[in-house]
């Protein structure tokens, strides 16, 4: 066929199949095979006389008996019956019987008839296919209507279905349930939204419905495919997070047991010291009272550290349950200031509250923790006689809470780093200021989990302003982030 | 302030002693102690205290189960219960909401204010 040198279609159509037994002997060649290799004098004939560069290894022979070799095409040199050689692509498919592999079908494509450009395109295409087959994420391409146009092997494996059975099905039918996959109140899935507006969306902790009815915990992202400026389809990448979630849960359980076990002896220590310090067990001399004060302060520091570590871990892995309600931030800030007043008084710092109406959707307990951390830091790092200002307010779409101090400030190179756990501006702060460097990290995690952001403006020598910015209206009434 | 009768149930000997000491010496209450939920139920049925202060995690029978059983018995159903917990898990706190309890005290607690906190939770004056 290739000798007529006709249209490209004709030239590309040369796919010859050879039937090969388990000893790599060709037993049968069809008509296309004869036109590709030329008249074959005698069958059976050893396969390697046609394809001398292949080895038994390419057929999965010599490997573990049951191993299945994927039909992965290889480029190799083929030999015609007249001894001339040509570039060919060979796909090997195992023929399996109940007792194992009993033969192969080799599909041979003549590549020598292709122009260098065609060969390059074919190799690029092949490479892209190989990459798609190799990735462990499930990748679906969908058409403009959301129907599956293609799926890579990982995608099919996640669904426990054959790739061919997925084509034309609606992807949204297997990613869900609707309340967990980010579907809006009016029933529009994130995939449909992306096909509509072209914006990439990511959805965490949803499920994939497998054949047989079981579920896989997955994250997925959906992005649009553009052709000529319009969205003609999309790509949905699915990541199996079942194992990761299980590990996170075990870690969470471990931490909560550890935290409980640490807090139990701390309760006895704190309780004994409290009764001793309170004079319940008899009057104290000033040095004894001072020593008890030291022990008490440190037992409190230790129990705070234990709960901070647990909180931080849960916030960082997104396992902190959040109760989202509408909040009056001015009230919340005023309440925090009231709680922090004794600490301010003790440090000789003036805590000034300057609130204007501000509402946002958030978790009251956690947001209060975030504000407490900022205020308590501000007090800690203020000089005696200094002023800390806690203020709230809002503009068109943002609500803010601001804590300003006139302390030593934070050098510019550390202003990002201070939000990382165990970070201190001055390594000596851990002992002199009594903190482990977790407060700002917890605060930042809380604010991010609530859909907000935190920033700091600071000048060494003049002080710092920390601002929590929250959207005025949050999307969901309750969620775990 | 009127003296009341309270049962303190906790499997940790030290904590049980500290809670009892705080409530008796600072609150002037009459205290009896035990270390399991089961023992608390038996003692409560016999002694009929004004309130029960009980740990969440105890062997034999945990605090929440004991609180439910206490409420299910006609003779003890009106005895208010306060749970004490060293857990900081919010899920656990949310589970307590389903129980008819007077309050939750977090461990570690301040023994100097414990009696006042209990009094406030129970609406005693």
Coordinates of C-alpha atoms in Angstrom, one line a residue:
Chain A
X1 CA 0.0 0.0 0.0
X2 CA 2.7 2.5 0.9
X3 CA 4.3 2.0 -2.5
X4 CA 1.4 3.8 -4.3
X5 CA 2.5 6.9 -2.4
X6 CA -1.1 8.1 -2.3
X7 CA -3.0 10.3 0.1
X8 CA -1.8 10.7 3.7
X9 CA -4.8 8.7 4.9
X10 CA -3.6 5.7 2.8
X11 CA -0.1 6.0 4.0
X12 CA -1.2 6.1 7.7
X13 CA -3.5 3.2 7.3
X14 CA -0.7 0.6 7.3
X15 CA -1.3 -1.3 10.5
X16 CA -0.3 -4.9 10.2
X17 CA -1.2 -7.5 12.8
X18 CA 1.0 -10.5 13.5
X19 CA -0.1 -13.4 15.6
X20 CA 2.7 -14.6 17.8
X21 CA 2.9 -17.6 20.2
X22 CA 4.4 -17.7 23.6
X23 CA 7.8 -18.7 22.2
X24 CA 7.8 -15.5 20.0
X25 CA 7.1 -17.4 16.8
X26 CA 4.9 -15.8 14.2
X27 CA 2.0 -18.1 13.4
X28 CA -0.2 -15.9 11.3
X29 CA 0.1 -12.8 9.1
X30 CA -2.8 -11.0 7.5
X31 CA -3.0 -9.3 4.2
X32 CA -1.7 -5.9 5.5
X33 CA 1.2 -7.7 7.0
X34 CA 2.2 -9.3 3.7
X35 CA 2.0 -5.9 2.0
X36 CA 4.2 -4.4 4.7
X37 CA 6.8 -7.1 5.0
X38 CA 6.6 -8.6 1.5
X39 CA 5.9 -12.2 0.7
X40 CA 6.9 -14.4 3.6
X41 CA 8.3 -17.8 2.5
X42 CA 7.3 -19.9 5.4
X43 CA 5.2 -19.7 8.6
X44 CA 5.7 -20.2 11.5
X45 CA 8.8 -18.0 11.5
X46 CA 10.7 -16.4 14.4
X47 CA 9.3 -12.9 15.2
X48 CA 12.8 -11.5 15.8
X49 CA 13.6 -12.1 12.1
X50 CA 11.1 -9.4 11.4
X51 CA 11.7 -7.2 14.4
X52 CA 15.4 -8.0 15.4
X53 CA 15.7 -5.2 18.0
X54 CA 12.9 -6.5 20.3
X55 CA 13.8 -8.7 23.2
X56 CA 11.7 -11.2 25.2
X57 CA 11.7 -8.5 27.9
X58 CA 9.5 -6.3 25.7
X59 CA 6.8 -9.0 25.9
X60 CA 6.9 -9.3 29.6
X61 CA 8.6 -12.7 29.4
X62 CA 11.0 -13.6 32.1
X63 CA 9.0 -11.4 34.5
X64 CA 6.7 -12.6 37.2
X65 CA 4.3 -15.1 35.6
X66 CA 1.1 -13.2 36.0
X67 CA 2.4 -9.8 35.1
X68 CA 0.3 -8.0 32.6
X69 CA 2.2 -5.9 30.1
X70 CA 0.4 -2.8 29.0
X71 CA 0.2 -2.4 25.2
X72 CA 2.9 0.2 25.2
X73 CA 4.1 1.1 21.7
X74 CA 7.8 1.0 20.9
X75 CA 9.7 2.4 18.0
X76 CA 12.0 -0.1 16.4
X77 CA 13.6 -1.3 13.2
X78 CA 11.7 -3.8 11.1
X79 CA 13.1 -6.0 8.3
X80 CA 11.2 -6.8 5.1
X81 CA 11.4 -10.2 3.5
X82 CA 13.8 -8.7 0.9
X83 CA 16.2 -7.7 3.8
X84 CA 15.4 -3.9 3.6
X85 CA 14.8 -2.1 6.8
X86 CA 12.2 0.5 7.8
X87 CA 11.2 2.4 11.0
X88 CA 8.2 0.9 12.6
X89 CA 6.1 1.3 15.7
X90 CA 5.1 -2.0 17.4
X91 CA 2.4 -2.5 20.0
X92 CA 2.3 -5.7 21.8
X93 CA -0.9 -7.1 23.4
X94 CA -0.9 -10.2 25.5
X95 CA -3.3 -13.0 24.7
X96 CA -4.2 -14.5 28.0
X97 CA -5.7 -17.9 28.7
X98 CA -6.7 -19.2 32.1
X99 CA -3.3 -20.7 32.7
X100 CA -1.4 -17.5 31.8
X101 CA -0.1 -15.8 28.7
X102 CA -0.4 -18.0 25.6
X103 CA 0.5 -15.6 22.9
X104 CA 0.7 -12.1 21.6
X105 CA -0.7 -9.9 18.9
X106 CA 1.9 -7.4 17.5
X107 CA 0.5 -4.4 15.6
X108 CA 3.1 -3.0 13.4
X109 CA 2.8 0.5 11.9
X110 CA 5.1 1.7 9.1
X111 CA 6.6 5.0 10.2
X112 CA 9.1 5.3 7.2
X113 CA 6.3 6.7 5.0
X114 CA 5.8 9.6 7.3
X115 CA 7.4 13.0 6.6
X116 CA 9.7 14.2 9.4
X117 CA 7.0 16.6 10.4
X118 CA 4.4 13.9 10.7
X119 CA 6.8 11.7 12.6
X120 CA 7.5 14.5 15.0
X121 CA 3.8 15.2 15.6
X122 CA 3.1 11.5 16.1
X123 CA 5.9 11.3 18.7
X124 CA 4.6 14.4 20.5
X125 CA 1.2 12.9 20.6
X126 CA 2.5 9.6 21.8
X127 CA 4.5 11.3 24.5
X128 CA 1.4 13.2 25.7
X129 CA -0.5 10.0 25.9
X130 CA 2.3 8.3 27.8
X131 CA 2.4 11.2 30.3
X132 CA -1.4 11.1 30.7
X133 CA -1.2 7.3 31.3
X134 CA 1.6 7.7 33.8
X135 CA 0.2 10.4 36.1
X136 CA -1.4 9.1 39.3
X137 CA -4.1 11.8 39.3
X138 CA -7.3 11.1 37.4
X139 CA -7.7 13.4 34.4
X140 CA -10.9 13.8 32.6
X141 CA -11.5 15.9 29.6
X142 CA -15.1 17.1 29.2
X143 CA -16.9 18.7 26.3
X144 CA -18.8 22.0 26.5
X145 CA -21.9 20.1 27.9
X146 CA -19.9 18.5 30.7
X147 CA -19.9 15.0 29.1
X148 CA -16.7 13.0 29.5
X149 CA -14.7 13.1 26.2
X150 CA -11.6 11.2 27.5
X151 CA -10.3 9.8 30.8
X152 CA -6.7 8.6 31.6
X153 CA -6.2 5.2 33.1
X154 CA -5.9 6.6 36.7
X155 CA -9.3 8.3 36.2
X156 CA -10.9 5.0 35.1
X157 CA -9.2 3.1 37.9
X158 CA -10.5 5.6 40.5
X159 CA -14.1 5.0 39.2
X160 CA -13.4 1.2 38.8
X161 CA -14.7 1.4 35.3
X162 CA -13.3 0.9 31.8
X163 CA -12.2 4.1 30.1
X164 CA -14.5 3.3 27.1
X165 CA -17.5 3.0 29.4
X166 CA -16.9 6.6 30.7
X167 CA -17.2 8.3 27.4
X168 CA -20.3 10.4 27.0
X169 CA -21.2 10.2 30.7
X170 CA -21.9 13.2 32.8
X171 CA -18.9 13.7 35.1
X172 CA -21.0 15.6 37.7
X173 CA -23.0 12.3 38.2
X174 CA -20.0 10.6 39.8
X175 CA -18.5 13.6 41.7
X176 CA -20.5 14.5 44.7
X177 CA -22.7 14.5 46.7
X178 CA -24.0 17.9 45.5
X179 CA -23.8 19.4 49.0
X180 CA -20.1 18.5 49.3
X181 CA -18.9 19.2 45.8
X182 CA -19.3 22.9 45.8
X183 CA -22.7 23.0 44.0
X184 CA -24.4 26.3 44.5
X185 CA -27.8 26.7 46.1
X186 CA -29.5 26.9 42.7
X187 CA -27.9 23.5 41.7
X188 CA -25.1 24.6 39.5
X189 CA -22.0 22.5 39.9
X190 CA -18.5 24.0 40.0
X191 CA -17.8 22.1 36.7
X192 CA -20.8 23.7 35.0
X193 CA -19.7 27.1 36.4
X194 CA -16.2 26.7 35.0
X195 CA -17.6 25.7 31.6
X196 CA -19.7 28.9 31.8
X197 CA -17.2 31.5 33.0
X198 CA -13.8 29.9 32.3
X199 CA -12.6 30.4 35.9
X200 CA -10.6 27.6 37.4
X201 CA -12.2 26.1 40.5
X202 CA -10.8 23.8 43.2
X203 CA -13.0 21.6 45.5
X204 CA -11.5 19.8 48.5
X205 CA -12.8 16.8 50.4
X206 CA -15.6 15.6 48.1
X207 CA -16.3 12.1 47.0
X208 CA -16.1 10.1 43.8
X209 CA -18.7 7.4 43.3
X210 CA -17.1 4.1 42.2
X211 CA -18.8 1.3 40.4
X212 CA -20.4 -0.9 43.1
X213 CA -21.5 2.2 45.1
X214 CA -18.4 2.8 47.2
X215 CA -16.8 6.2 47.6
X216 CA -13.4 7.6 47.3
X217 CA -12.4 10.8 49.1
X218 CA -11.0 13.2 46.5
X219 CA -10.0 16.8 45.8
X220 CA -10.6 18.0 42.3
X221 CA -9.9 21.0 40.2
X222 CA -11.7 22.1 37.1
X223 CA -10.2 24.3 34.4
X224 CA -11.6 25.5 31.0
X225 CA -10.2 24.6 27.6
X226 CA -10.4 27.5 25.2
X227 CA -10.5 27.3 21.4
X228 CA -10.6 30.6 19.5
X229 CA -11.5 32.5 22.6
X230 CA -14.5 30.5 23.6
X231 CA -14.7 27.7 26.2
X232 CA -15.1 24.4 24.3
X233 CA -14.7 22.1 27.2
X234 CA -12.8 21.5 30.4
X235 CA -10.2 19.4 32.2
X236 CA -11.0 17.9 35.6
X237 CA -8.1 16.6 37.6
X238 CA -9.0 14.4 40.5
X239 CA -6.7 13.6 43.4
X240 CA -7.4 10.6 45.7
X241 CA -6.9 11.9 49.2
X242 CA -8.4 8.9 51.1
X243 CA -5.1 7.8 52.5
X244 CA -4.0 11.3 53.4
X245 CA -7.3 12.0 55.2
X246 CA -7.0 8.7 57.1
X247 CA -3.5 9.6 58.2
X248 CA -4.6 13.1 59.2
X249 CA -7.4 11.6 61.3
X250 CA -5.0 9.2 63.1
X251 CA -2.6 12.0 63.7
X252 CA -5.5 14.2 65.0
X253 CA -6.6 11.4 67.3
X254 CA -3.1 10.8 68.6
X255 CA -2.6 14.5 69.3
X256 CA -5.9 14.8 71.1
X257 CA -5.0 11.7 73.3
X258 CA -1.6 13.2 74.0
X259 CA -3.1 16.6 74.8
X260 CA -5.6 14.9 77.2
X261 CA -2.9 12.9 78.9
X262 CA -0.7 16.0 79.3
X263 CA -3.5 18.1 80.7
X264 CA -4.5 15.6 83.3
X265 CA -1.2 15.8 85.4
X266 CA -1.2 19.6 84.6
X267 CA -4.6 19.8 86.3
X268 CA -3.1 18.3 89.5
X269 CA -0.1 20.6 89.4
X270 CA -2.2 23.7 88.6
X271 CA -4.7 22.7 91.3
X272 CA -2.1 22.1 94.1
X273 CA -0.3 25.3 93.3
X274 CA -3.5 27.2 93.2
X275 CA -4.6 26.0 96.6
X276 CA -1.1 26.5 98.0
X277 CA -0.8 30.0 96.5
X278 CA -4.3 30.9 97.7
X279 CA -3.2 30.2 101.2
X280 CA -5.8 27.4 101.6
X281 CA -3.1 25.1 103.1
X282 CA -1.7 27.7 105.4
X283 CA -0.1 31.2 105.3
X284 CA 2.9 31.8 103.0
X285 CA 6.1 33.7 103.5
X286 CA 6.9 36.1 100.6
X287 CA 9.7 34.0 99.1
X288 CA 7.4 30.9 99.1
X289 CA 4.6 32.9 97.5
X290 CA 7.0 34.1 94.9
X291 CA 8.2 30.5 94.1
X292 CA 4.6 29.3 93.9
X293 CA 3.9 32.2 91.5
X294 CA 6.7 31.1 89.2
X295 CA 5.6 27.5 89.2
X296 CA 2.0 28.5 88.6
X297 CA 2.8 30.8 85.7
X298 CA 4.8 28.1 84.1
X299 CA 2.1 25.4 84.5
X300 CA -0.3 27.8 82.8
X301 CA 2.2 28.4 80.0
X302 CA 2.6 24.6 79.6
X303 CA -1.2 24.0 79.4
X304 CA -1.6 26.9 76.9
X305 CA 1.2 25.3 74.8
X306 CA -0.5 22.0 74.8
X307 CA -3.8 23.4 73.6
X308 CA -2.1 25.7 71.1
X309 CA -0.2 22.8 69.5
X310 CA -3.4 20.8 69.1
X311 CA -5.3 23.8 67.7
X312 CA -2.5 24.6 65.3
X313 CA -2.3 21.0 64.0
X314 CA -6.1 20.9 63.5
X315 CA -6.1 24.3 61.8
X316 CA -3.2 23.4 59.6
X317 CA -4.8 20.2 58.4
X318 CA -8.2 21.7 58.0
X319 CA -9.8 19.6 60.7
X320 CA -10.9 22.4 63.0
X321 CA -14.7 22.5 63.0
X322 CA -16.0 26.0 62.4
X323 CA -19.4 27.4 63.5
X324 CA -20.0 30.2 61.0
X325 CA -22.5 32.8 62.2
X326 CA -23.1 36.5 61.7
X327 CA -20.9 38.4 64.1
X328 CA -20.7 41.9 65.5
X329 CA -17.0 42.4 65.5
X330 CA -17.2 45.6 67.6
X331 CA -18.9 43.5 70.4
X332 CA -16.4 40.7 70.0
X333 CA -13.4 43.1 70.2
X334 CA -14.9 44.9 73.2
X335 CA -15.3 41.6 75.0
X336 CA -11.7 40.6 74.1
X337 CA -10.4 43.9 75.5
X338 CA -12.3 43.4 78.7
X339 CA -10.6 40.0 79.1
X340 CA -7.2 41.4 78.3
X341 CA -7.6 44.4 80.6
X342 CA -5.9 42.7 83.7
X343 CA -2.9 41.7 81.6
X344 CA -2.6 45.3 80.2
X345 CA -2.9 46.7 83.7
X346 CA -0.2 44.3 85.0
X347 CA 2.2 45.4 82.1
X348 CA 1.4 49.0 82.7
X349 CA 0.0 49.3 79.2
X350 CA -3.1 51.4 78.2
X351 CA -5.5 49.3 76.2
X352 CA -7.6 51.6 74.2
X353 CA -10.8 50.4 72.4
X354 CA -11.9 52.3 69.3
X355 CA -14.6 50.3 67.6
X356 CA -17.0 51.4 64.8
X357 CA -19.8 49.1 63.6
X358 CA -18.4 46.0 61.8
X359 CA -20.1 42.8 60.9
X360 CA -18.8 39.6 59.3
X361 CA -19.5 36.0 59.1
X362 CA -17.2 33.9 61.2
X363 CA -16.6 31.6 64.1
X364 CA -16.9 33.6 67.3
X365 CA -14.7 31.4 69.5
X366 CA -11.9 31.2 67.0
X367 CA -12.0 34.8 65.9
X368 CA -11.9 35.8 69.5
X369 CA -8.8 33.6 69.9
X370 CA -7.2 35.4 66.9
X371 CA -7.9 38.8 68.4
X372 CA -6.7 37.7 71.9
X373 CA -3.4 36.6 70.3
X374 CA -2.9 39.9 68.6
X375 CA -3.8 42.0 71.7
X376 CA -1.8 39.9 74.0
X377 CA 1.3 40.1 71.7
X378 CA 0.8 43.9 71.5
X379 CA 0.7 44.2 75.3
X380 CA 3.7 41.9 75.7
X381 CA 5.8 44.0 73.3
X382 CA 4.7 47.4 74.5
X383 CA 6.9 49.5 76.7
X384 CA 5.5 50.3 80.1
X385 CA 3.2 53.3 79.8
X386 CA 2.6 52.5 76.1
X387 CA -0.8 52.4 74.4
X388 CA -2.3 49.5 72.5
X389 CA -5.3 50.4 70.2
X390 CA -7.9 47.8 69.3
X391 CA -10.2 49.0 66.6
X392 CA -12.8 47.6 64.2
X393 CA -14.5 49.0 61.1
X394 CA -15.5 48.2 57.6
X395 CA -15.6 49.5 54.0
X396 CA -17.6 48.5 51.0
X397 CA -16.7 44.8 51.0
X398 CA -14.2 44.3 53.8
X399 CA -14.5 44.2 57.6
X400 CA -11.3 44.8 59.6
X401 CA -10.0 44.4 63.1
X402 CA -6.8 46.3 63.8
X403 CA -4.4 46.1 66.7
X404 CA -1.8 48.8 67.0
X405 CA 1.1 48.9 69.4
X406 CA 4.1 51.3 69.9
X407 CA 6.6 48.6 70.7
X408 CA 9.9 47.8 69.2
X409 CA 8.4 46.8 65.8
X410 CA 9.4 44.0 63.4
X411 CA 12.2 44.2 61.0
X412 CA 11.0 44.0 57.3
X413 CA 12.8 40.8 56.6
X414 CA 10.9 39.0 59.4
X415 CA 7.4 40.4 58.7
X416 CA 6.4 37.3 56.7
X417 CA 8.2 34.8 58.8
X418 CA 6.5 35.8 62.1
X419 CA 3.4 33.9 61.0
X420 CA 5.2 30.6 60.9
X421 CA 5.1 28.4 63.9
X422 CA 7.8 28.7 66.6
X423 CA 8.9 32.0 65.0
X424 CA 10.2 34.8 67.3
X425 CA 11.5 38.2 66.3
X426 CA 14.2 37.8 68.9
X427 CA 15.2 34.2 69.9
X428 CA 15.3 35.4 73.5
X429 CA 11.6 36.2 73.5
X430 CA 10.7 32.6 74.2
X431 CA 12.0 33.0 77.7
X432 CA 11.7 36.7 78.4
X433 CA 8.2 37.1 76.9
X434 CA 6.8 33.7 77.8
X435 CA 5.6 32.4 74.4
X436 CA 6.4 29.6 72.1
X437 CA 5.9 31.5 68.9
X438 CA 2.6 29.8 68.1
X439 CA 0.1 32.7 68.6
X440 CA 0.6 34.4 65.3
X441 CA 0.6 31.2 63.4
X442 CA -2.7 30.1 65.0
X443 CA -4.1 33.6 64.3
X444 CA -3.1 33.4 60.6
X445 CA -4.6 29.9 60.2
X446 CA -7.8 30.9 61.8
X447 CA -8.2 34.0 59.7
X448 CA -7.4 32.1 56.5
X449 CA -9.9 29.3 57.5
X450 CA -12.5 32.1 57.9
X451 CA -11.8 33.2 54.3
X452 CA -9.9 36.3 55.4
X453 CA -6.4 37.6 55.4
X454 CA -4.0 39.1 57.9
X455 CA -1.3 41.6 57.3
X456 CA 1.2 43.6 59.3
X457 CA 2.7 47.0 58.9
X458 CA 5.6 47.7 61.1
X459 CA 8.6 49.9 61.5
X460 CA 11.4 49.0 63.9
X461 CA 11.3 51.5 66.7
X462 CA 7.8 52.9 66.2
X463 CA 5.5 49.9 66.5
X464 CA 3.3 47.5 64.6
X465 CA -0.2 47.4 63.2
X466 CA -1.8 44.0 62.6
X467 CA -4.9 43.9 60.6
X468 CA -7.4 41.0 60.2
X469 CA -9.5 41.5 57.0
X470 CA -12.7 39.5 56.5
X471 CA -15.2 39.5 53.7
X472 CA -18.4 41.3 54.9
X473 CA -20.4 38.3 53.7
X474 CA -19.1 34.7 53.7
X475 CA -20.4 32.1 51.4
X476 CA -21.6 29.2 53.6
X477 CA -23.4 29.1 56.9
X478 CA -21.3 26.2 58.2
X479 CA -18.2 24.6 56.8
X480 CA -15.0 22.9 57.7
X481 CA -11.9 24.2 56.1
Chain B
X1 CA -23.9 30.9 101.4
X2 CA -25.8 27.8 102.1
X3 CA -23.8 24.6 102.4
X4 CA -24.7 22.0 99.8
X5 CA -24.0 18.3 99.3
X6 CA -21.9 17.4 96.3
X7 CA -20.5 14.2 94.8
X8 CA -17.2 14.5 93.1
X9 CA -16.4 11.6 90.6
X10 CA -13.0 11.4 89.0
X11 CA -10.7 8.4 88.5
X12 CA -7.6 10.5 89.1
X13 CA -6.9 10.4 92.8
X14 CA -5.1 13.7 92.9
X15 CA -7.7 15.6 91.0
X16 CA -10.5 14.1 93.0
X17 CA -8.7 15.2 96.2
X18 CA -8.1 18.7 94.8
X19 CA -11.7 19.3 93.6
X20 CA -13.0 18.0 96.9
X21 CA -10.7 20.2 98.9
X22 CA -11.5 23.3 96.9
X23 CA -15.3 22.8 97.2
X24 CA -15.2 21.9 100.9
X25 CA -12.6 24.4 102.1
X26 CA -13.5 27.3 99.9
X27 CA -17.2 26.6 99.2
X28 CA -18.0 25.1 102.6
X29 CA -19.8 22.2 100.9
X30 CA -20.2 18.7 102.1
X31 CA -18.4 16.4 99.6
X32 CA -18.4 12.7 98.9
X33 CA -16.1 11.2 96.3
X34 CA -15.9 8.1 94.0
X35 CA -13.9 7.1 90.9
X36 CA -16.3 5.7 88.4
X37 CA -19.7 6.6 86.9
X38 CA -21.2 3.4 88.2
X39 CA -20.1 4.2 91.8
X40 CA -21.5 7.7 91.4
X41 CA -24.9 6.3 90.4
X42 CA -25.0 4.1 93.5
X43 CA -23.9 6.9 95.8
X44 CA -26.3 9.4 94.3
X45 CA -29.3 7.0 94.7
X46 CA -28.4 6.5 98.3
X47 CA -27.2 10.0 99.4
X48 CA -29.3 12.2 97.0
X49 CA -26.8 15.1 96.7
X50 CA -27.6 18.6 95.5
X51 CA -25.3 18.2 92.5
X52 CA -22.7 15.9 90.9
X53 CA -19.3 17.1 89.6
X54 CA -17.9 14.4 87.3
X55 CA -15.0 13.7 85.0
X56 CA -15.8 12.8 81.4
X57 CA -13.4 9.9 80.9
X58 CA -13.7 7.3 83.7
X59 CA -13.3 3.6 83.7
X60 CA -16.3 1.2 84.0
X61 CA -18.8 4.0 83.0
X62 CA -17.8 7.4 81.6
X63 CA -19.3 10.7 82.7
X64 CA -21.8 11.3 79.8
X65 CA -23.2 7.8 80.2
X66 CA -23.5 8.2 84.0
X67 CA -25.2 11.6 83.5
X68 CA -27.8 10.0 81.2
X69 CA -28.4 7.2 83.6
X70 CA -28.8 9.6 86.5
X71 CA -31.3 11.6 84.6
X72 CA -33.2 8.4 83.6
X73 CA -33.8 7.4 87.3
X74 CA -36.9 9.1 88.8
X75 CA -35.3 9.5 92.2
X76 CA -32.1 11.2 90.8
X77 CA -33.4 12.8 87.6
X78 CA -33.5 16.3 89.1
X79 CA -29.9 16.2 90.4
X80 CA -27.8 18.7 88.3
X81 CA -24.6 17.5 86.7
X82 CA -21.4 19.4 85.8
X83 CA -18.9 17.6 83.7
X84 CA -15.1 18.1 83.9
X85 CA -12.9 17.5 80.9
X86 CA -9.2 17.7 79.9
X87 CA -10.2 17.5 76.3
X88 CA -10.2 20.6 74.1
X89 CA -12.0 19.0 71.2
X90 CA -15.0 21.0 70.1
X91 CA -16.8 17.9 68.8
X92 CA -16.8 16.6 72.4
X93 CA -18.2 19.9 73.7
X94 CA -20.9 19.8 71.0
X95 CA -21.8 16.2 72.0
X96 CA -22.4 17.5 75.6
X97 CA -25.0 19.9 74.3
X98 CA -27.3 16.9 73.8
X99 CA -27.0 16.0 77.5
X100 CA -29.1 17.8 80.1
X101 CA -26.1 19.1 82.1
X102 CA -25.6 22.3 84.0
X103 CA -22.2 23.0 82.7
X104 CA -18.7 22.0 81.7
X105 CA -15.5 22.8 83.5
X106 CA -12.2 22.6 81.6
X107 CA -9.1 21.0 83.1
X108 CA -6.8 22.5 84.2
X109 CA -9.1 24.7 86.4
X110 CA -8.4 27.4 89.0
X111 CA -9.1 25.8 92.4
X112 CA -9.5 29.2 94.0
X113 CA -12.5 30.0 91.7
X114 CA -13.9 26.5 91.2
X115 CA -16.5 26.8 93.9
X116 CA -17.8 30.1 92.6
X117 CA -17.9 28.7 89.1
X118 CA -19.9 25.7 90.2
X119 CA -22.2 27.9 92.2
X120 CA -22.8 30.2 89.2
X121 CA -23.4 27.2 86.8
X122 CA -26.0 25.7 89.2
X123 CA -27.7 29.0 89.8
X124 CA -27.0 28.8 93.5
X125 CA -26.5 32.0 95.4

